[in-house]
mmCIF file with all atom_site columns, C-alpha atoms in Angstrom:
data_model
loop_
_atom_site.group_PDB
_atom_site.id
_atom_site.type_symbol
_atom_site.label_atom_id
_atom_site.label_alt_id
_atom_site.label_comp_id
_atom_site.label_asym_id
_atom_site.label_entity_id
_atom_site.label_seq_id
_atom_site.pdbx_PDB_ins_code
_atom_site.Cartn_x
_atom_site.Cartn_y
_atom_site.Cartn_z
_atom_site.occupancy
_atom_site.B_iso_or_equiv
_atom_site.pdbx_formal_charge
_atom_site.auth_seq_id
_atom_site.auth_comp_id
_atom_site.auth_asym_id
_atom_site.auth_atom_id
_atom_site.pdbx_PDB_model_num
ATOM 1   C CA . MET A 1 1   ? -2.791  67.059 -13.677 1.00 0.00 ? 1   MET A CA 1
ATOM 2   C CA . THR A 1 2   ? 0.260   64.832 -14.110 1.00 0.00 ? 2   THR A CA 1
ATOM 3   C CA . ASN A 1 3   ? 0.691   62.753 -17.278 1.00 0.00 ? 3   ASN A CA 1
ATOM 4   C CA . SER A 1 4   ? 2.636   59.580 -18.015 1.00 0.00 ? 4   SER A CA 1
ATOM 5   C CA . ALA A 1 5   ? 6.035   60.066 -19.641 1.00 0.00 ? 5   ALA A CA 1
ATOM 6   C CA . ASN A 1 6   ? 5.610   58.160 -22.906 1.00 0.00 ? 6   ASN A CA 1
ATOM 7   C CA . LEU A 1 7   ? 1.952   58.192 -23.909 1.00 0.00 ? 7   LEU A CA 1
ATOM 8   C CA . ALA A 1 8   ? 0.973   61.373 -21.993 1.00 0.00 ? 8   ALA A CA 1
ATOM 9   C CA . LEU A 1 9   ? -1.907  59.554 -20.311 1.00 0.00 ? 9   LEU A CA 1
ATOM 10  C CA . ALA A 1 10  ? -3.460  61.462 -17.423 1.00 0.00 ? 10  ALA A CA 1
ATOM 11  C CA . TYR A 1 11  ? -2.880  60.020 -13.971 1.00 0.00 ? 11  TYR A CA 1
ATOM 12  C CA . LEU A 1 12  ? -5.687  59.998 -11.428 1.00 0.00 ? 12  LEU A CA 1
ATOM 13  C CA . GLU A 1 13  ? -5.317  62.613 -8.707  1.00 0.00 ? 13  GLU A CA 1
ATOM 14  C CA . ALA A 1 14  ? -6.117  62.037 -5.052  1.00 0.00 ? 14  ALA A CA 1
ATOM 15  C CA . ALA A 1 15  ? -9.727  62.987 -4.290  1.00 0.00 ? 15  ALA A CA 1
ATOM 16  C CA . GLN A 1 16  ? -10.387 63.637 -7.990  1.00 0.00 ? 16  GLN A CA 1
ATOM 17  C CA . SER A 1 17  ? -14.067 63.767 -8.847  1.00 0.00 ? 17  SER A CA 1
ATOM 18  C CA . GLN A 1 18  ? -15.388 61.861 -11.862 1.00 0.00 ? 18  GLN A CA 1
ATOM 19  C CA . LYS A 1 19  ? -12.382 59.532 -12.002 1.00 0.00 ? 19  LYS A CA 1
ATOM 20  C CA . HIS A 1 20  ? -14.085 57.501 -14.716 1.00 0.00 ? 20  HIS A CA 1
ATOM 21  C CA . VAL A 1 21  ? -13.572 60.383 -17.170 1.00 0.00 ? 21  VAL A CA 1
ATOM 22  C CA . SER A 1 22  ? -9.779  60.305 -16.750 1.00 0.00 ? 22  SER A CA 1
ATOM 23  C CA . VAL A 1 23  ? -9.638  56.510 -16.779 1.00 0.00 ? 23  VAL A CA 1
ATOM 24  C CA . ASN A 1 24  ? -11.771 56.249 -19.923 1.00 0.00 ? 24  ASN A CA 1
ATOM 25  C CA . GLU A 1 25  ? -9.681  58.920 -21.661 1.00 0.00 ? 25  GLU A CA 1
ATOM 26  C CA . ALA A 1 26  ? -6.498  57.027 -20.786 1.00 0.00 ? 26  ALA A CA 1
ATOM 27  C CA . LEU A 1 27  ? -7.981  53.750 -22.042 1.00 0.00 ? 27  LEU A CA 1
ATOM 28  C CA . SER A 1 28  ? -8.980  55.461 -25.305 1.00 0.00 ? 28  SER A CA 1
ATOM 29  C CA . GLY A 1 29  ? -5.407  56.706 -25.676 1.00 0.00 ? 29  GLY A CA 1
ATOM 30  C CA . LEU A 1 30  ? -4.041  53.210 -25.140 1.00 0.00 ? 30  LEU A CA 1
ATOM 31  C CA . ASP A 1 31  ? -6.536  51.806 -27.628 1.00 0.00 ? 31  ASP A CA 1
ATOM 32  C CA . ALA A 1 32  ? -5.430  54.332 -30.249 1.00 0.00 ? 32  ALA A CA 1
ATOM 33  C CA . LEU A 1 33  ? -1.666  54.133 -29.742 1.00 0.00 ? 33  LEU A CA 1
ATOM 34  C CA . VAL A 1 34  ? -0.672  50.600 -28.751 1.00 0.00 ? 34  VAL A CA 1
ATOM 35  C CA . GLN A 1 35  ? 0.167   48.474 -31.816 1.00 0.00 ? 35  GLN A CA 1
ATOM 36  C CA . LEU A 1 36  ? -0.273  51.624 -33.911 1.00 0.00 ? 36  LEU A CA 1
ATOM 37  C CA . SER A 1 37  ? -1.687  51.124 -37.379 1.00 0.00 ? 37  SER A CA 1
ATOM 38  C CA . VAL A 1 38  ? -3.045  54.006 -39.459 1.00 0.00 ? 38  VAL A CA 1
ATOM 39  C CA . LEU A 1 39  ? -5.105  53.877 -42.631 1.00 0.00 ? 39  LEU A CA 1
ATOM 40  C CA . ASP A 1 40  ? -3.329  56.719 -44.457 1.00 0.00 ? 40  ASP A CA 1
ATOM 41  C CA . ARG A 1 41  ? -0.693  59.422 -43.938 1.00 0.00 ? 41  ARG A CA 1
ATOM 42  C CA . ASP A 1 42  ? -1.349  61.607 -46.990 1.00 0.00 ? 42  ASP A CA 1
ATOM 43  C CA . LEU A 1 43  ? -4.709  63.149 -46.091 1.00 0.00 ? 43  LEU A CA 1
ATOM 44  C CA . ALA A 1 44  ? -4.936  66.802 -45.038 1.00 0.00 ? 44  ALA A CA 1
ATOM 45  C CA . ALA A 1 45  ? -8.689  66.661 -44.353 1.00 0.00 ? 45  ALA A CA 1
ATOM 46  C CA . PRO A 1 46  ? -10.751 64.049 -42.537 1.00 0.00 ? 46  PRO A CA 1
ATOM 47  C CA . PRO A 1 47  ? -12.331 61.396 -44.755 1.00 0.00 ? 47  PRO A CA 1
ATOM 48  C CA . GLY A 1 48  ? -16.109 61.363 -45.101 1.00 0.00 ? 48  GLY A CA 1
ATOM 49  C CA . SER A 1 49  ? -16.798 57.773 -44.143 1.00 0.00 ? 49  SER A CA 1
ATOM 50  C CA . LEU A 1 50  ? -15.545 56.770 -40.701 1.00 0.00 ? 50  LEU A CA 1
ATOM 51  C CA . VAL A 1 51  ? -15.556 53.658 -38.556 1.00 0.00 ? 51  VAL A CA 1
ATOM 52  C CA . GLU A 1 52  ? -14.958 53.690 -34.801 1.00 0.00 ? 52  GLU A CA 1
ATOM 53  C CA . GLY A 1 53  ? -11.233 53.287 -34.181 1.00 0.00 ? 53  GLY A CA 1
ATOM 54  C CA . ASP A 1 54  ? -10.031 54.602 -37.563 1.00 0.00 ? 54  ASP A CA 1
ATOM 55  C CA . ARG A 1 55  ? -6.625  56.292 -37.263 1.00 0.00 ? 55  ARG A CA 1
ATOM 56  C CA . TYR A 1 56  ? -4.665  58.536 -39.609 1.00 0.00 ? 56  TYR A CA 1
ATOM 57  C CA . LEU A 1 57  ? -1.410  60.470 -39.611 1.00 0.00 ? 57  LEU A CA 1
ATOM 58  C CA . VAL A 1 58  ? -2.473  64.041 -40.366 1.00 0.00 ? 58  VAL A CA 1
ATOM 59  C CA . ALA A 1 59  ? -0.622  65.495 -43.391 1.00 0.00 ? 59  ALA A CA 1
ATOM 60  C CA . ALA A 1 60  ? 0.764   69.024 -43.682 1.00 0.00 ? 60  ALA A CA 1
ATOM 61  C CA . GLY A 1 61  ? -1.751  71.737 -44.527 1.00 0.00 ? 61  GLY A CA 1
ATOM 62  C CA . ALA A 1 62  ? -4.508  70.107 -42.507 1.00 0.00 ? 62  ALA A CA 1
ATOM 63  C CA . THR A 1 63  ? -7.989  71.581 -42.858 1.00 0.00 ? 63  THR A CA 1
ATOM 64  C CA . GLY A 1 64  ? -11.456 71.170 -41.406 1.00 0.00 ? 64  GLY A CA 1
ATOM 65  C CA . ALA A 1 65  ? -11.614 69.210 -38.146 1.00 0.00 ? 65  ALA A CA 1
ATOM 66  C CA . TRP A 1 66  ? -7.894  68.481 -38.559 1.00 0.00 ? 66  TRP A CA 1
ATOM 67  C CA . ALA A 1 67  ? -6.801  72.142 -38.880 1.00 0.00 ? 67  ALA A CA 1
ATOM 68  C CA . GLY A 1 68  ? -3.738  72.800 -36.744 1.00 0.00 ? 68  GLY A CA 1
ATOM 69  C CA . GLN A 1 69  ? -3.125  69.072 -36.151 1.00 0.00 ? 69  GLN A CA 1
ATOM 70  C CA . ALA A 1 70  ? -0.528  68.331 -38.876 1.00 0.00 ? 70  ALA A CA 1
ATOM 71  C CA . GLY A 1 71  ? 1.915   65.618 -37.851 1.00 0.00 ? 71  GLY A CA 1
ATOM 72  C CA . LYS A 1 72  ? -0.384  64.191 -35.193 1.00 0.00 ? 72  LYS A CA 1
ATOM 73  C CA . ILE A 1 73  ? -2.209  60.893 -34.994 1.00 0.00 ? 73  ILE A CA 1
ATOM 74  C CA . ALA A 1 74  ? -5.954  61.432 -35.495 1.00 0.00 ? 74  ALA A CA 1
ATOM 75  C CA . ALA A 1 75  ? -8.124  58.720 -33.946 1.00 0.00 ? 75  ALA A CA 1
ATOM 76  C CA . TRP A 1 76  ? -11.903 58.583 -34.503 1.00 0.00 ? 76  TRP A CA 1
ATOM 77  C CA . GLN A 1 77  ? -13.246 57.573 -31.086 1.00 0.00 ? 77  GLN A CA 1
ATOM 78  C CA . ALA A 1 78  ? -16.730 57.916 -29.593 1.00 0.00 ? 78  ALA A CA 1
ATOM 79  C CA . GLY A 1 79  ? -17.885 60.090 -32.494 1.00 0.00 ? 79  GLY A CA 1
ATOM 80  C CA . ALA A 1 80  ? -15.065 62.649 -32.254 1.00 0.00 ? 80  ALA A CA 1
ATOM 81  C CA . TRP A 1 81  ? -11.455 63.128 -33.307 1.00 0.00 ? 81  TRP A CA 1
ATOM 82  C CA . MET A 1 82  ? -8.816  62.615 -30.638 1.00 0.00 ? 82  MET A CA 1
ATOM 83  C CA . PHE A 1 83  ? -5.312  63.841 -31.490 1.00 0.00 ? 83  PHE A CA 1
ATOM 84  C CA . HIS A 1 84  ? -2.081  62.360 -30.182 1.00 0.00 ? 84  HIS A CA 1
ATOM 85  C CA . THR A 1 85  ? 1.434   63.722 -30.660 1.00 0.00 ? 85  THR A CA 1
ATOM 86  C CA . PRO A 1 86  ? 3.864   60.987 -31.753 1.00 0.00 ? 86  PRO A CA 1
ATOM 87  C CA . ARG A 1 87  ? 7.140   60.672 -29.862 1.00 0.00 ? 87  ARG A CA 1
ATOM 88  C CA . ASN A 1 88  ? 10.631  59.845 -31.115 1.00 0.00 ? 88  ASN A CA 1
ATOM 89  C CA . GLY A 1 89  ? 11.050  56.143 -31.775 1.00 0.00 ? 89  GLY A CA 1
ATOM 90  C CA . TRP A 1 90  ? 7.394   55.321 -32.402 1.00 0.00 ? 90  TRP A CA 1
ATOM 91  C CA . LYS A 1 91  ? 6.541   53.195 -35.424 1.00 0.00 ? 91  LYS A CA 1
ATOM 92  C CA . ALA A 1 92  ? 3.231   52.981 -37.221 1.00 0.00 ? 92  ALA A CA 1
ATOM 93  C CA . TRP A 1 93  ? 1.969   50.583 -39.869 1.00 0.00 ? 93  TRP A CA 1
ATOM 94  C CA . VAL A 1 94  ? 0.490   52.554 -42.778 1.00 0.00 ? 94  VAL A CA 1
ATOM 95  C CA . ALA A 1 95  ? -2.167  50.261 -44.241 1.00 0.00 ? 95  ALA A CA 1
ATOM 96  C CA . ASP A 1 96  ? -2.551  51.851 -47.680 1.00 0.00 ? 96  ASP A CA 1
ATOM 97  C CA . GLU A 1 97  ? 1.240   51.664 -48.236 1.00 0.00 ? 97  GLU A CA 1
ATOM 98  C CA . ALA A 1 98  ? 1.768   48.306 -46.475 1.00 0.00 ? 98  ALA A CA 1
ATOM 99  C CA . ALA A 1 99  ? 4.819   49.806 -44.769 1.00 0.00 ? 99  ALA A CA 1
ATOM 100 C CA . PHE A 1 100 ? 6.112   50.914 -41.373 1.00 0.00 ? 100 PHE A CA 1
ATOM 101 C CA . VAL A 1 101 ? 7.004   54.561 -40.845 1.00 0.00 ? 101 VAL A CA 1
#
């Protein structure tokens, strides 16, 4: 499957079955990454209390559901963690620091 260059969103393929799955996944990616704001960038393990749409920058030494995802954007969507790899030039607002990184 071919992905978009900047956000790595999956393109629909000709004659693809269950197109809604790819479209919904792409929309979830857009929802998580456009106007990026994360709650924290110092956590190495997922917090216990989550709200749909919460996003974090995963810290080094990640454990639990975040194991192996250090440096990625973790977005809590539809009851599961979705991970996105940031690209050069992206900026994110870090809410608990009130700063862009």
